[in-house]
Structure formats: structure tokens, C-alpha cells
Short mmCIF file of C-alpha atoms in Angstrom, two decimals:
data_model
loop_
_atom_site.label_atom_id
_atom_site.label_comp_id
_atom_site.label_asym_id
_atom_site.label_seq_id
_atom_site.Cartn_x
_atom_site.Cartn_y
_atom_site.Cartn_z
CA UNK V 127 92.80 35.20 32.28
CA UNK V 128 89.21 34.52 31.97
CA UNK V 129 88.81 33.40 35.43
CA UNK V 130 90.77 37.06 36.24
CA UNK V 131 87.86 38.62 34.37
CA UNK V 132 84.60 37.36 34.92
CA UNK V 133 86.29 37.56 39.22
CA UNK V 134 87.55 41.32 38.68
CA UNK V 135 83.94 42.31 36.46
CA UNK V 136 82.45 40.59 39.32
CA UNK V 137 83.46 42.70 41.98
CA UNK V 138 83.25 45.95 39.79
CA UNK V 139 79.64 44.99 39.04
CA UNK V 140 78.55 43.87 42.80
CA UNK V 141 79.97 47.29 43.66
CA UNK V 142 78.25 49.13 41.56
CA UNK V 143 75.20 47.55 42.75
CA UNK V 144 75.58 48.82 46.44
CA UNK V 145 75.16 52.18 48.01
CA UNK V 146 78.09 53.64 49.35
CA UNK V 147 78.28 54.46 53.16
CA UNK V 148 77.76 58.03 54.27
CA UNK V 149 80.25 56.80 56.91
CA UNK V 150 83.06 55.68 54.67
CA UNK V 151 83.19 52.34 55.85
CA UNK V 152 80.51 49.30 56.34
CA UNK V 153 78.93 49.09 53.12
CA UNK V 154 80.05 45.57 53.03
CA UNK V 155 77.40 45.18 55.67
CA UNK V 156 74.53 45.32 52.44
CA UNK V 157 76.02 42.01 51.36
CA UNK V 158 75.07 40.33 54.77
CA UNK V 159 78.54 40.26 55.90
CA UNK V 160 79.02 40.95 59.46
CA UNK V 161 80.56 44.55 60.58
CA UNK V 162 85.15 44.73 60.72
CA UNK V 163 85.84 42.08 63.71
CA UNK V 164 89.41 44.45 64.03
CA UNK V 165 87.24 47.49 64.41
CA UNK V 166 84.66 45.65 67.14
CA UNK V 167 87.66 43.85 69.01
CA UNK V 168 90.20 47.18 68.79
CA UNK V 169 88.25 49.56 68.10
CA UNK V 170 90.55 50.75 65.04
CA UNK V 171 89.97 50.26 61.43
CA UNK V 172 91.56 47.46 59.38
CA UNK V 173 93.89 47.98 56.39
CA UNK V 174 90.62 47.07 53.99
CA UNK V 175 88.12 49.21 56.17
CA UNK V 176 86.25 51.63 53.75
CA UNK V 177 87.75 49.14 50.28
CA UNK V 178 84.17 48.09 49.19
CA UNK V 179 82.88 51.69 50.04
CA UNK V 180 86.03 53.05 47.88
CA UNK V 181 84.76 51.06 45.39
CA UNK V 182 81.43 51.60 45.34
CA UNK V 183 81.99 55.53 44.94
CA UNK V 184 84.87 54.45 42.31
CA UNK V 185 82.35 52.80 40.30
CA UNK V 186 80.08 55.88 40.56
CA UNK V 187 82.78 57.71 38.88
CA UNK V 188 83.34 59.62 42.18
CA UNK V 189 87.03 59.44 42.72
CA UNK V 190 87.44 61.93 45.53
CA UNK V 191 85.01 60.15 47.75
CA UNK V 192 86.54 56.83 46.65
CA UNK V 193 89.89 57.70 47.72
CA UNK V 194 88.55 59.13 51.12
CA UNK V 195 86.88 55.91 52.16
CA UNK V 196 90.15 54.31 50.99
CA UNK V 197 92.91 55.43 49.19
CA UNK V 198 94.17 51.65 48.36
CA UNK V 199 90.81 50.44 47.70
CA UNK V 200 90.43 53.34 44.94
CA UNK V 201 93.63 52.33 43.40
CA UNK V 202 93.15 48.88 43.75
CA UNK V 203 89.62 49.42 41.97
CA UNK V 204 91.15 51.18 39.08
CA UNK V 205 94.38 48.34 38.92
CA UNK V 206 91.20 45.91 38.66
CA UNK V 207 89.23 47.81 36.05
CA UNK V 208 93.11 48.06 33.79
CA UNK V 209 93.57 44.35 34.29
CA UNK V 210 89.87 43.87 32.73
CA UNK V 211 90.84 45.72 29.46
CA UNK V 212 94.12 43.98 29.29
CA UNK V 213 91.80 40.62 29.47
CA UNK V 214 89.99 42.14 26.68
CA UNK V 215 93.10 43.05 24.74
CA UNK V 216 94.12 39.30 25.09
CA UNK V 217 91.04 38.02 24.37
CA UNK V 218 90.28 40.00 21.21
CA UNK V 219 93.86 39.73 19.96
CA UNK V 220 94.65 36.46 21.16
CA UNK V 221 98.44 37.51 22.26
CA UNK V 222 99.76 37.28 25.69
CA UNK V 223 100.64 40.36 27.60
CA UNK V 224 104.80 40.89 27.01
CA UNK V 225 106.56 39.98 30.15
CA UNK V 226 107.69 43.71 30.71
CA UNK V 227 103.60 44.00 31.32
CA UNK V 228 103.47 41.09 33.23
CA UNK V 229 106.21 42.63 35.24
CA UNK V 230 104.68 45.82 35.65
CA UNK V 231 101.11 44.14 36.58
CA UNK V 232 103.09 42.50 39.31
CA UNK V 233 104.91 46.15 40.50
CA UNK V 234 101.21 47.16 40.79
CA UNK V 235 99.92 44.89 42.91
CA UNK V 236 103.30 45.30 45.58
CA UNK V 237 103.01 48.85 45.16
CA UNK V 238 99.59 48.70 46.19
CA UNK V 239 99.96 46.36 49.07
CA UNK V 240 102.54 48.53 49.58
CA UNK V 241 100.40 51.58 49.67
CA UNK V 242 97.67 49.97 51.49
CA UNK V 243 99.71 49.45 54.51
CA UNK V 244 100.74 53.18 54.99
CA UNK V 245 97.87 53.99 54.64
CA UNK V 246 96.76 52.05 57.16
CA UNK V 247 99.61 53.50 59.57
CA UNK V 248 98.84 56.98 59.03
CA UNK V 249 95.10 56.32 59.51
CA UNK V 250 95.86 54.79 62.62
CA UNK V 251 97.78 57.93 63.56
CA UNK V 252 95.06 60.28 62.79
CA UNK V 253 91.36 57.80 63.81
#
């Protein structure tokens, strides 16, 4: 659970840190990582094009532009930030989540994955 935390605060806080692209997608780039290979080989955006953008706005408390640069990535972001204050919750009260959360935590992530690849679809359909 710690591990969860200080990796999930991480990413919230490295986020926060960046400027979001005007262009939805590539602010990834300010980390030194290279450009989407799917995007330079295919020309079409990956399922996690625009997810550090999305959260980048997310953590501006901008949801709108979050979910345009990426609907999943928003969601995701938010799944994240409710997993930190269940770590906190644990921590401070020293009790396990129940398994019905543990089973719902799980839902969240499928859902998501879920959600991430229809999104992808339709954005294929529209780009």
C-alpha cells in the first residue's frame, strides 16, 4: 500500500509539475521522453496519447480540458488520486480495505481499461 502511494503521489506530483500541451498530446515530451512511436510509425494516436496531458490539466483542477486530451487518462487520474486517500484511510486507521472495496478497486481499473480502449476506437474514427 505504501509502495501504491508514494508511486500514485508520484505521478500526481510530476504532473502537476509540467505544462500541459496546447495540442492535447506530447507533454510527456518535457520529461525527455521521445514523441508516441504509434503516432510517428502510423500516424494515429495510441490508446495513452494525451494521458500525461489529461493529467496535467486534471491536476490543475481543469477537468474539461483533462478529459479532452484523454477521457481515460482523466479518469484514471482521479481512480489514482481515490486510491491515495484510501492509502491514507489505511494508514491512519490501520484496517484493511473490506474485500467488497477491494473488489470494487479492481471493477475500476477493468472498467477503465475498458473505457480506455473505446475511446481509443472512436478517436480513431474521428482523427
Amino acid at each position: 500500500m505504501v509502495a501504491g502511494f508514494l508511486v500514485g503521489g508520484g505521478l500526481l506530483g510530476v504532473s502537476r509539475c509540467l505544462s500541459p500541451s496546447s495540442a492535447g498530446l506530447g507533454t510527456h515530451q518535457q520529461l525527455g521522453l521521445p514523441p508516441c512511436s504509434m503516432r510517428l510509425l502510423f500516424g494515429v494516436r495510441c490508446p495513452a496519447c494525451g494521458m500525461t496531458t489529461s493529467w496535467s490539466w486534471l491536476t490543475r483542477g481543469e477537468l474539461v480540458a483533462s478529459a479532452q486530451a484523454n477521457v481515460s487518462g482523466m479518469l484514471l487520474g482521479l481512480f489514482v488520486f481515490l486510491l491515495l486517500l484510501v492509502a491514507v484511510r489505511v494508514a491512519w486507521s490501520g484496517r484493511r480495505p473490506s474485500v467488497e472495496a477491494n473488489w470494487w478497486m479492481g471493477f475500476g481499473v477493468v472498467l477503465i481499461g475498458v473505457l480506455s480502449a473505446v475511446e481509443w476506437l472512436v478517436r480513431l474514427q474521428l482523427d
